[in-house]
CSV table of C-alpha atoms and ligand atoms in Angstrom, one decimal:
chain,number,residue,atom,x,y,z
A,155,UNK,CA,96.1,99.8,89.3
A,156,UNK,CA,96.7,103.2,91.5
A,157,UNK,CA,97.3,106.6,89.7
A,158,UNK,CA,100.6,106.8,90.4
A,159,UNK,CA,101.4,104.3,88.1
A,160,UNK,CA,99.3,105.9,84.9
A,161,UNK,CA,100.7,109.9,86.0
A,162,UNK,CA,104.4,107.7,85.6
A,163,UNK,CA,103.2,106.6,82.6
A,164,UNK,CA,102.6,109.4,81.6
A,165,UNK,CA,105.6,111.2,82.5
A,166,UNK,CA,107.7,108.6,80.9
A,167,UNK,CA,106.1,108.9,77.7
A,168,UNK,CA,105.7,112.8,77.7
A,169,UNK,CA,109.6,112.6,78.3
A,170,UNK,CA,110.3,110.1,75.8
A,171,UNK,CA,108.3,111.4,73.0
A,172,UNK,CA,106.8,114.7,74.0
A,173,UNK,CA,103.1,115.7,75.3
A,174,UNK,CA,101.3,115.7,71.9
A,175,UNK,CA,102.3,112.1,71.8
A,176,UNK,CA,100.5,111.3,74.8
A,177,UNK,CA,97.5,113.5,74.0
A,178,UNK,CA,97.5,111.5,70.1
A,179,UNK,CA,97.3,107.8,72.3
A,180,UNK,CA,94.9,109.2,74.8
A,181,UNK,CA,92.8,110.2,71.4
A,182,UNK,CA,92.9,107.1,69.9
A,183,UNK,CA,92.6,104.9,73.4
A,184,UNK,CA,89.6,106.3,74.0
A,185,UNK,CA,89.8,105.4,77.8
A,186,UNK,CA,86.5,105.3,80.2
A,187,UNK,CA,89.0,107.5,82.2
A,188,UNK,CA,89.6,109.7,79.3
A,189,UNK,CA,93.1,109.6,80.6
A,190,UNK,CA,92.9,112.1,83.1
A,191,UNK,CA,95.0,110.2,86.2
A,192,UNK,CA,95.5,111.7,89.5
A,193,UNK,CA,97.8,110.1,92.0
A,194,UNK,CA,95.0,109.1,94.5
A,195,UNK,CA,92.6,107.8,92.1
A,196,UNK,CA,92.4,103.8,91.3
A,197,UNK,CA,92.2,102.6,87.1
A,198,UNK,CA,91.4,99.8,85.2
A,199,UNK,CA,94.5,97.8,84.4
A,200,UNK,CA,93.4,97.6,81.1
A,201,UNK,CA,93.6,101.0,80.5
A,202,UNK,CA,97.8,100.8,80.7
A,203,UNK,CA,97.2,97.6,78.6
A,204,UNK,CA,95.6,99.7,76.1
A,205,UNK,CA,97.9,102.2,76.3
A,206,UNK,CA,101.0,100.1,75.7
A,207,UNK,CA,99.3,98.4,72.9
A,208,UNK,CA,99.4,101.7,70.9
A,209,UNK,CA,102.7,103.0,71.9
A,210,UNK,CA,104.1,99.4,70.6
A,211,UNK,CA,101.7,100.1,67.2
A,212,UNK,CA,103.1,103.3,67.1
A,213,UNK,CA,107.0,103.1,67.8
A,214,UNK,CA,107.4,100.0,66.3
A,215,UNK,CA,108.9,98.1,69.4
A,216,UNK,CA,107.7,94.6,71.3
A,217,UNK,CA,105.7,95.1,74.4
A,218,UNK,CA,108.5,93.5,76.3
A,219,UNK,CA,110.5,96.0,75.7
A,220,UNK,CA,108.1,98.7,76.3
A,221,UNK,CA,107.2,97.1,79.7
A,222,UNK,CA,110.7,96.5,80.1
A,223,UNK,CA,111.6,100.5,80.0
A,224,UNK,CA,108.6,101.5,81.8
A,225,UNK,CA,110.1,99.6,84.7
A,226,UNK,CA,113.7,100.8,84.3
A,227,UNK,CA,112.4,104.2,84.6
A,228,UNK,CA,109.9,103.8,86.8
A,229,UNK,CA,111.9,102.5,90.2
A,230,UNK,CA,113.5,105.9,91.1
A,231,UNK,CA,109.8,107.4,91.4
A,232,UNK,CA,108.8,104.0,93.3
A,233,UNK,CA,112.5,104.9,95.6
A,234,UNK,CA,111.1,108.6,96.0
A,235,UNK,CA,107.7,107.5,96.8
A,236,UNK,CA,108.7,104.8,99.0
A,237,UNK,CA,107.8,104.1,103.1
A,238,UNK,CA,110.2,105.4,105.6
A,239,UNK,CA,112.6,102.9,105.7
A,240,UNK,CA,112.4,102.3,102.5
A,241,UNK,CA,115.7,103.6,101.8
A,242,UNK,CA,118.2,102.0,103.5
A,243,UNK,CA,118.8,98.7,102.1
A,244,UNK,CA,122.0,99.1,99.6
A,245,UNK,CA,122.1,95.9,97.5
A,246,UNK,CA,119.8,94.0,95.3
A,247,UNK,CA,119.1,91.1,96.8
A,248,UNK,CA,118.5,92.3,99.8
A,249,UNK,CA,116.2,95.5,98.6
A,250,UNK,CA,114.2,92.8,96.3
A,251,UNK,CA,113.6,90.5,99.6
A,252,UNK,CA,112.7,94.0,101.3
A,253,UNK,CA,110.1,94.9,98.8
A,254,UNK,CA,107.8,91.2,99.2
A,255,UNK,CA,108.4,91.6,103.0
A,256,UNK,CA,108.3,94.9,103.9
A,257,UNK,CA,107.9,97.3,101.1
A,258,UNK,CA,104.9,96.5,99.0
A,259,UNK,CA,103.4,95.4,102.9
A,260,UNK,CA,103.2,99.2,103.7
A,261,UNK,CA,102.1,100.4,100.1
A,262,UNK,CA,99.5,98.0,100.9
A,263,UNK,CA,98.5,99.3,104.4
A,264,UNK,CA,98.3,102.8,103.1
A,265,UNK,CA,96.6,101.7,99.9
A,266,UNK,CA,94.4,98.8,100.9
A,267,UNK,CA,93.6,98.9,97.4
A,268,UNK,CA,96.5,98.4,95.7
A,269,UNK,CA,97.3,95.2,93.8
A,270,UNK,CA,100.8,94.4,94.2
A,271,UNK,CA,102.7,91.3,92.9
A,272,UNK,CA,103.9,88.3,95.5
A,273,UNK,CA,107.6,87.3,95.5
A,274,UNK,CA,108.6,83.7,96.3
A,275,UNK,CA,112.1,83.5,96.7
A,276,UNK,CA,113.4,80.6,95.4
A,277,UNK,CA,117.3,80.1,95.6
A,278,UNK,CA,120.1,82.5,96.3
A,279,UNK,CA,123.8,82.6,96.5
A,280,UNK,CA,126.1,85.2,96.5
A,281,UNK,CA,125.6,86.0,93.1
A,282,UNK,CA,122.2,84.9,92.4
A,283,UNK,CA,119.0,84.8,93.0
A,284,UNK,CA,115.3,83.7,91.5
A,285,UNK,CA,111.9,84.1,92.6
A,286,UNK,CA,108.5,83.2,91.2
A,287,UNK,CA,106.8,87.0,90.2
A,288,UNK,CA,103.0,85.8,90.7
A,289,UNK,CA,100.6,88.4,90.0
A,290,UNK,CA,97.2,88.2,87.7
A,291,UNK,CA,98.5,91.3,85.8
A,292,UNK,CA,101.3,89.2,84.2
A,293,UNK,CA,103.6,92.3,84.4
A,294,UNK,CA,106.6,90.0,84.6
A,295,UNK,CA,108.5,92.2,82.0
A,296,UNK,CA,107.8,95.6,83.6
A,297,UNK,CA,109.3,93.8,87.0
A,298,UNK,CA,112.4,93.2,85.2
A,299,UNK,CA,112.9,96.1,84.2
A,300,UNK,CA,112.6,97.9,87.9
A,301,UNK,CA,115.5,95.1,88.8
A,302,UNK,CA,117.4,96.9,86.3
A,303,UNK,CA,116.1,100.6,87.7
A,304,UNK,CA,117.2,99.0,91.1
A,305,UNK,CA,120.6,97.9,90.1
A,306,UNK,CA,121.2,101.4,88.5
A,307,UNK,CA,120.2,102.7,92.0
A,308,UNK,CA,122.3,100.7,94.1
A,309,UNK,CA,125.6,101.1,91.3
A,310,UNK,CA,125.2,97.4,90.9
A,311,UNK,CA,125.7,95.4,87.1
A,312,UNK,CA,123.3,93.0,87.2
A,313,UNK,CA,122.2,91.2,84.2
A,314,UNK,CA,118.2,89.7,84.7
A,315,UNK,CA,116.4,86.7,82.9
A,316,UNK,CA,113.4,84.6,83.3
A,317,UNK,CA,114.1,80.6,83.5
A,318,UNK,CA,110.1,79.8,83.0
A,319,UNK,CA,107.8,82.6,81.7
A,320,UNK,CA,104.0,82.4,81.4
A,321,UNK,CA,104.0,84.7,78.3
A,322,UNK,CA,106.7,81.5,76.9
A,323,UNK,CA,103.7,78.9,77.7
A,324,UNK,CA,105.3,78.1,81.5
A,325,UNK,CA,103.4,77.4,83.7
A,326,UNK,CA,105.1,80.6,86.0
A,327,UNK,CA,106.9,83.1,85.8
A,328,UNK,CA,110.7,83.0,87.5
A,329,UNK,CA,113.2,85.8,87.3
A,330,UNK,CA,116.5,85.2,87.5
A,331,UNK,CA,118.8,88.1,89.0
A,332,UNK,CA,122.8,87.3,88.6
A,333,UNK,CA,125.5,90.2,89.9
A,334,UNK,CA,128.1,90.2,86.9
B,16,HEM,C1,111.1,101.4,95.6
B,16,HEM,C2,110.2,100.9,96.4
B,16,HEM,C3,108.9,100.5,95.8
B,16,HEM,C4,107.6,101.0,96.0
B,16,HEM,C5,107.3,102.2,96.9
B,16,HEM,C6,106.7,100.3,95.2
B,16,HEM,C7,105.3,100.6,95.1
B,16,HEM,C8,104.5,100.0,94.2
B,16,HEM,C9,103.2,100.5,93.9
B,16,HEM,C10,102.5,101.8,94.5
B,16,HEM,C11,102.6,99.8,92.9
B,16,HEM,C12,101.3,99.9,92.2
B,16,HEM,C13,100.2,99.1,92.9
B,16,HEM,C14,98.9,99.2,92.3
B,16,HEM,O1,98.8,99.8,91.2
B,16,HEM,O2,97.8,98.8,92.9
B,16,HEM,C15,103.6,98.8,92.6
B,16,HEM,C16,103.5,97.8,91.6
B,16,HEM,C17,104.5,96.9,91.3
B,16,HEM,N1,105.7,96.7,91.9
B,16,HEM,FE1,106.5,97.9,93.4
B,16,HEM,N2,107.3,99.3,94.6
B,16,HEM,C18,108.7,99.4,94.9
B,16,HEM,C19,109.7,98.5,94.4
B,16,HEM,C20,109.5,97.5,93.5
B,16,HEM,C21,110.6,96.6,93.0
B,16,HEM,C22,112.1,96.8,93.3
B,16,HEM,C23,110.0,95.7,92.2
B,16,HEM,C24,110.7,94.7,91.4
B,16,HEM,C25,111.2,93.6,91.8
B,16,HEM,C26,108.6,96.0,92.2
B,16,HEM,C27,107.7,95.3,91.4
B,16,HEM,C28,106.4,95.8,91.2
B,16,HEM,C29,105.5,95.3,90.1
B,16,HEM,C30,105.9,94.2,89.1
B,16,HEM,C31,104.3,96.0,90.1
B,16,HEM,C32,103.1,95.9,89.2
B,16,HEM,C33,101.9,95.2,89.7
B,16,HEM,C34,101.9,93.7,89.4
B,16,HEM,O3,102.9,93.2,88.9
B,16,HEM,O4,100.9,93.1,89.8
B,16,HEM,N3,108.3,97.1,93.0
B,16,HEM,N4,104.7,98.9,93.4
């Protein structure tokens, strides 16, 4: 995955639970990378994997949910990082449709080497709306939790679920966005 994701990381935790936290996990991870992330550089996705599995040893909590706030926080640092253009879709739906067609496409032209999920948007009505998250990393929590850093954004209440989950034994993953 691209550095900016592991320096996030490591901002979140740092804020959450202070920089001698981070430097205990990066002692015990003991990380080819030795956990020193630049923004440009390019990491083994197992290294976050590794990372999350200590922070869930550590604090006690699922790594659902630890996925799950990683993404909440994350989004405004996506938002401020984001492609001209980026910025001016206002609601959910339309900003989640925006990041499979346009969004992620030019993170991807200016980092051919990013590995970014594919959307496939399955239904939508006013108030709803599902799509398959496909992506070999299985992040499907983490991308629920940006939905949630989204609706903050856009001043939207939004609750999000999954209908079929691989971690559940599905066969695919499908989130499930409602506006409540
Ligand atoms: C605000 C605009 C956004 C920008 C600039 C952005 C950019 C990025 C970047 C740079 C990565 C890392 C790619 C890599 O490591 O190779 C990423 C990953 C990811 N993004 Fe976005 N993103 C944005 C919005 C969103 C939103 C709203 C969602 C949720 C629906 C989302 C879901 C994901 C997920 C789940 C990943 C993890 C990789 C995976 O699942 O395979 N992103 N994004």
């Amino acid at each position: 995955m691209k550095g900016i994701v592991f320096v996030k990381f490591n901002d979140f935790i740092e804020e959450l639970w202070g920089d001698e936290f981070w430097d205990e996990l990066l002692d015990e991870a003991e990380l080819p990378s030795e956990g020193i992330y630049t923004t440009v550089g390019t990491y083994d996705d197992q290294e976050l994997f590794t990372l999350i599995g200590l922070v869930v040893d550590k604090k006690n909590i699922s790594a659902k949910d630890a996925q799950f706030a990683f993404g909440k926080w994350v989004f405004k640092e996506l938002y401020n990082l984001a492609p001209p253009g980026a910025h001016d879709f206002k609601d959910v739906f339309e900003f989640l449709r925006a990041v499979q067609y346009f969004i992620h496409v030019e993170v991807k032209k200016l980092n051919p080497d990013a590995l970014l999920p594919e959307f496939e948007f399955l239904s939508e009505t006013p108030n709803q709306l599902s799509f398959h998250y496909q992506s070999p990393r299985k992040l499907c929590y983490f991308c629920e939790g940006i939905v949630h850093g989204l609706a903050e954004h856009t001043g939207q209440e939004v609750k999000v679920s999954q209908s079929e989950c691989e971690h559940e034994g599905d066969q695919r993953c499908v989130i499930e966005v409602e506006k409540v």
